[in-house]
Amino acid sequence: MSAAAVPQPRAHQEPTASAARGRRRSLGVALLSGALGAALVLLATSRTWAKGTAAVAKGTLPQHANGDDITGLPGALAVVGLAALVAVFAVNRVGRWVVSGLLTLSGAGIVVSSALGASDKAALEEKASQATGLADSAIHDVAYTPWPWVAMGGGVLLLLAGVLALGYGRHWPAMSGRYERAGEGGKGGGRSRGAGRARRGGAAPDPERPEELWKALDRGEDPTEA
């Protein structure tokens, strides 16, 4: 009977440790991909997406349009997605599902709008009309840059962060959890509150907490490493 009881704790401990590593990895990947994706989109939309020439009386006039000129949707959705990524750790239960869905939709919207804007020349034609003073001024020698595809890649990263949040977000800690535990520990009286403060002051920070992973990203570390 004693021999049969020995392996049971191991069988319960190994899946728990593996699950903890999986949750930490999914959290780190979501933070990294979400932050990087939003940064790529905001960078790409500020760069030239299309260029061409407009015919004028004495020759041609070069024209160019950046991502925000062609469509303001990817940049706006990148800001929304980044805000949703932070909000995932500030809410629980149903609220976390809602903001995770918003993060996923933001990434998908960036992918679609960037793909549509990759071959759009309406902004160039509008600039040509303003330059020539003609309502229907034609644009010639249109060329497109790779920046719309960079924005699309950023949208894919935000979409990945949203999918991870939907799949694993219920297991991620919330930023407010530490303070809630502190409040619960203070219900036992002044001495317990003082002891709780002393323990918190001397305890090492939990590397799995969202704020610690954000700090790791700021230091240039990879939070997905075990």
Short mmCIF file of C-alpha atoms in Angstrom, two decimals:
data_model
loop_
_atom_site.label_atom_id
_atom_site.label_comp_id
_atom_site.label_asym_id
_atom_site.label_seq_id
_atom_site.Cartn_x
_atom_site.Cartn_y
_atom_site.Cartn_z
CA MET A 1 0.00 0.00 0.00
CA SER A 2 2.86 2.34 0.79
CA ALA A 3 4.54 1.56 -2.56
CA ALA A 4 1.35 2.48 -4.44
CA ALA A 5 1.09 5.79 -2.58
CA VAL A 6 4.60 7.00 -3.47
CA PRO A 7 4.15 7.88 -7.18
CA GLN A 8 0.83 9.70 -6.67
CA PRO A 9 2.31 13.05 -5.60
CA ARG A 10 4.64 13.01 -8.62
CA ALA A 11 1.76 12.32 -10.99
CA HIS A 12 -0.04 15.38 -9.62
CA GLN A 13 3.02 17.62 -9.43
CA GLU A 14 4.41 17.07 -12.92
CA PRO A 15 1.28 18.22 -14.84
CA THR A 16 1.01 21.21 -12.49
CA ALA A 17 4.59 22.32 -13.17
CA SER A 18 4.13 21.77 -16.89
CA ALA A 19 0.88 23.76 -16.89
CA ALA A 20 2.56 26.60 -15.00
CA ARG A 21 5.34 26.75 -17.59
CA GLY A 22 2.76 26.74 -20.38
CA ARG A 23 0.82 29.60 -18.79
CA ARG A 24 3.99 31.62 -18.29
CA ARG A 25 5.07 30.98 -21.87
CA SER A 26 1.67 31.94 -23.31
CA LEU A 27 1.63 35.11 -21.21
CA GLY A 28 5.14 36.08 -22.30
CA VAL A 29 4.40 35.40 -25.97
CA ALA A 30 1.16 37.42 -25.80
CA LEU A 31 2.90 40.41 -24.22
CA LEU A 32 5.83 40.27 -26.63
CA SER A 33 3.81 39.77 -29.79
CA GLY A 34 1.17 42.33 -28.80
CA ALA A 35 3.68 45.07 -27.96
CA LEU A 36 5.82 44.34 -31.02
CA GLY A 37 2.78 44.13 -33.30
CA ALA A 38 1.39 47.49 -32.19
CA ALA A 39 4.82 49.12 -32.60
CA LEU A 40 5.21 47.71 -36.12
CA VAL A 41 1.78 48.95 -37.18
CA LEU A 42 2.35 52.46 -35.83
CA LEU A 43 5.76 52.60 -37.50
CA ALA A 44 4.50 51.26 -40.82
CA THR A 45 1.53 53.63 -41.07
CA SER A 46 3.84 56.63 -40.73
CA ARG A 47 5.90 55.51 -43.76
CA THR A 48 5.26 55.85 -47.50
CA TRP A 49 2.92 53.19 -48.87
CA ALA A 50 2.48 54.44 -52.44
CA LYS A 51 4.14 56.92 -54.78
CA GLY A 52 3.60 58.16 -58.31
CA THR A 53 3.66 61.23 -60.55
CA ALA A 54 1.01 63.75 -61.49
CA ALA A 55 1.06 65.42 -64.93
CA VAL A 56 1.34 69.22 -64.85
CA ALA A 57 1.72 71.81 -67.60
CA LYS A 58 5.53 71.69 -67.71
CA GLY A 59 6.20 68.10 -66.78
CA THR A 60 5.42 65.82 -63.88
CA LEU A 61 5.15 66.30 -60.13
CA PRO A 62 6.13 63.46 -57.76
CA GLN A 63 3.49 62.43 -55.24
CA HIS A 64 3.59 60.06 -52.29
CA ALA A 65 1.10 58.86 -49.67
CA ASN A 66 1.87 57.31 -46.31
CA GLY A 67 -0.22 54.74 -44.52
CA ASP A 68 -2.27 57.26 -42.56
CA ASP A 69 -3.10 59.10 -45.81
CA ILE A 70 -4.40 55.90 -47.40
CA THR A 71 -6.25 54.49 -44.38
CA GLY A 72 -6.26 55.58 -40.76
CA LEU A 73 -7.78 52.30 -39.60
CA PRO A 74 -4.60 50.25 -38.93
CA GLY A 75 -3.03 52.93 -36.73
CA ALA A 76 -6.24 53.46 -34.77
CA LEU A 77 -6.74 49.72 -34.27
CA ALA A 78 -3.12 49.35 -33.11
CA VAL A 79 -3.80 51.83 -30.30
CA VAL A 80 -7.04 50.03 -29.42
CA GLY A 81 -5.28 46.66 -29.47
CA LEU A 82 -2.46 47.87 -27.24
CA ALA A 83 -4.97 49.29 -24.76
CA ALA A 84 -6.88 45.99 -24.81
CA LEU A 85 -3.66 44.06 -24.19
CA VAL A 86 -3.02 46.08 -21.02
CA ALA A 87 -6.69 45.85 -19.99
CA VAL A 88 -6.56 42.03 -20.14
CA PHE A 89 -4.60 42.09 -16.86
CA ALA A 90 -6.81 44.69 -15.18
CA VAL A 91 -10.08 42.72 -15.40
CA ASN A 92 -11.28 39.22 -14.57
CA ARG A 93 -13.78 36.65 -15.79
CA VAL A 94 -16.24 38.09 -18.35
CA GLY A 95 -14.33 41.37 -18.67
CA ARG A 96 -11.20 39.47 -19.65
CA TRP A 97 -13.09 37.59 -22.37
CA VAL A 98 -14.45 40.89 -23.72
CA VAL A 99 -11.11 42.69 -23.95
CA SER A 100 -9.43 39.55 -25.33
CA GLY A 101 -12.04 39.49 -28.07
CA LEU A 102 -11.44 43.19 -28.72
CA LEU A 103 -7.70 42.52 -29.00
CA THR A 104 -8.34 39.70 -31.48
CA LEU A 105 -10.70 41.82 -33.58
CA SER A 106 -8.20 44.70 -33.61
CA GLY A 107 -5.50 42.43 -35.02
CA ALA A 108 -7.86 40.99 -37.64
CA GLY A 109 -9.01 44.48 -38.63
CA ILE A 110 -5.42 45.63 -39.10
CA VAL A 111 -4.68 42.66 -41.35
CA VAL A 112 -7.71 43.30 -43.57
CA SER A 113 -7.36 47.09 -43.78
CA SER A 114 -3.61 46.87 -44.49
CA ALA A 115 -4.19 44.35 -47.27
CA LEU A 116 -6.82 46.61 -48.84
CA GLY A 117 -4.56 49.65 -48.56
CA ALA A 118 -1.60 47.90 -50.15
CA SER A 119 -2.97 48.56 -53.66
CA ASP A 120 -5.06 51.68 -53.02
CA LYS A 121 -4.18 54.78 -55.05
CA ALA A 122 -7.13 57.00 -54.10
CA ALA A 123 -4.93 59.05 -51.73
CA LEU A 124 -2.38 59.60 -54.51
CA GLU A 125 -5.11 60.74 -56.90
CA GLU A 126 -6.43 63.16 -54.27
CA LYS A 127 -2.95 64.60 -53.75
CA ALA A 128 -2.48 64.90 -57.50
CA SER A 129 -5.77 66.79 -57.81
CA GLN A 130 -4.68 69.20 -55.09
CA ALA A 131 -1.30 69.72 -56.75
CA THR A 132 -2.65 70.34 -60.25
CA GLY A 133 -5.92 72.02 -59.35
CA LEU A 134 -7.86 69.55 -61.50
CA ALA A 135 -10.69 67.56 -59.98
CA ASP A 136 -9.90 64.36 -61.91
CA SER A 137 -6.14 64.55 -62.22
CA ALA A 138 -4.58 61.23 -63.17
CA ILE A 139 -1.65 59.68 -61.35
CA HIS A 140 1.03 57.85 -63.34
CA ASP A 141 3.90 55.46 -62.60
CA VAL A 142 2.30 54.24 -59.38
CA ALA A 143 4.55 52.10 -57.19
CA TYR A 144 3.87 50.52 -53.82
CA THR A 145 6.30 49.95 -50.94
CA PRO A 146 6.52 46.97 -48.56
CA TRP A 147 5.25 49.00 -45.57
CA PRO A 148 1.60 47.84 -45.91
CA TRP A 149 2.84 44.27 -45.48
CA VAL A 150 4.83 45.29 -42.41
CA ALA A 151 1.61 46.70 -40.96
CA MET A 152 -0.14 43.46 -41.86
CA GLY A 153 2.55 41.50 -40.03
CA GLY A 154 2.01 43.68 -36.97
CA GLY A 155 -1.70 42.92 -37.19
CA VAL A 156 -0.95 39.20 -37.27
CA LEU A 157 1.11 39.56 -34.08
CA LEU A 158 -1.76 41.39 -32.36
CA LEU A 159 -4.15 38.72 -33.60
CA LEU A 160 -1.88 36.06 -32.10
CA ALA A 161 -1.86 37.90 -28.77
CA GLY A 162 -5.67 38.00 -28.84
CA VAL A 163 -5.98 34.30 -29.60
CA LEU A 164 -3.60 33.47 -26.74
CA ALA A 165 -5.59 35.72 -24.42
CA LEU A 166 -8.82 33.96 -25.40
CA GLY A 167 -7.30 30.53 -24.96
CA TYR A 168 -5.15 31.01 -21.85
CA GLY A 169 -6.19 34.37 -20.40
CA ARG A 170 -8.37 32.83 -17.70
CA HIS A 171 -5.22 31.36 -16.14
CA TRP A 172 -3.19 34.60 -16.23
CA PRO A 173 -2.82 36.65 -13.04
CA ALA A 174 -4.38 40.10 -12.80
CA MET A 175 -2.36 43.18 -11.90
CA SER A 176 -4.73 43.92 -9.03
CA GLY A 177 -4.39 40.46 -7.45
CA ARG A 178 -1.43 41.44 -5.27
CA TYR A 179 -3.33 44.34 -3.74
CA GLU A 180 -6.45 42.26 -3.19
CA ARG A 181 -4.40 39.70 -1.23
CA ALA A 182 -2.89 42.53 0.78
CA GLY A 183 -6.35 43.78 1.70
CA GLU A 184 -7.50 40.30 2.73
CA GLY A 185 -4.43 39.85 4.89
CA GLY A 186 -5.22 43.11 6.73
CA LYS A 187 -8.60 41.94 8.03
CA GLY A 188 -7.03 40.08 10.94
CA GLY A 189 -5.89 43.21 12.82
CA GLY A 190 -2.99 45.63 13.07
CA ARG A 191 -0.38 42.97 13.84
CA SER A 192 -1.34 40.85 10.81
CA ARG A 193 -1.25 43.96 8.61
CA GLY A 194 2.21 44.81 9.86
CA ALA A 195 3.39 41.24 9.35
CA GLY A 196 1.90 41.24 5.83
CA ARG A 197 3.75 44.44 4.98
CA ALA A 198 6.97 42.98 6.31
CA ARG A 199 6.53 39.81 4.28
CA ARG A 200 5.73 41.78 1.14
CA GLY A 201 8.72 44.01 1.67
CA GLY A 202 11.13 41.11 1.95
CA ALA A 203 9.57 38.77 -0.64
CA ALA A 204 11.09 38.44 -4.10
CA PRO A 205 8.85 39.62 -6.98
CA ASP A 206 6.87 36.93 -8.75
CA PRO A 207 8.33 36.62 -12.29
CA GLU A 208 4.99 35.39 -13.62
CA ARG A 209 3.13 38.59 -12.77
CA PRO A 210 2.23 40.77 -15.79
CA GLU A 211 4.05 43.83 -14.42
CA GLU A 212 7.26 41.82 -13.96
CA LEU A 213 7.02 40.53 -17.53
CA TRP A 214 6.55 44.11 -18.80
CA LYS A 215 9.71 45.07 -16.88
CA ALA A 216 11.55 42.16 -18.47
CA LEU A 217 10.50 43.41 -21.91
CA ASP A 218 11.78 46.89 -21.04
CA ARG A 219 15.14 45.39 -20.06
CA GLY A 220 15.33 43.56 -23.40
CA GLU A 221 14.90 40.11 -21.84
CA ASP A 222 12.85 37.29 -23.35
CA PRO A 223 9.94 36.56 -20.96
CA THR A 224 9.12 33.30 -22.75
CA GLU A 225 12.28 31.60 -21.56
CA ALA A 226 11.67 29.07 -18.79
#
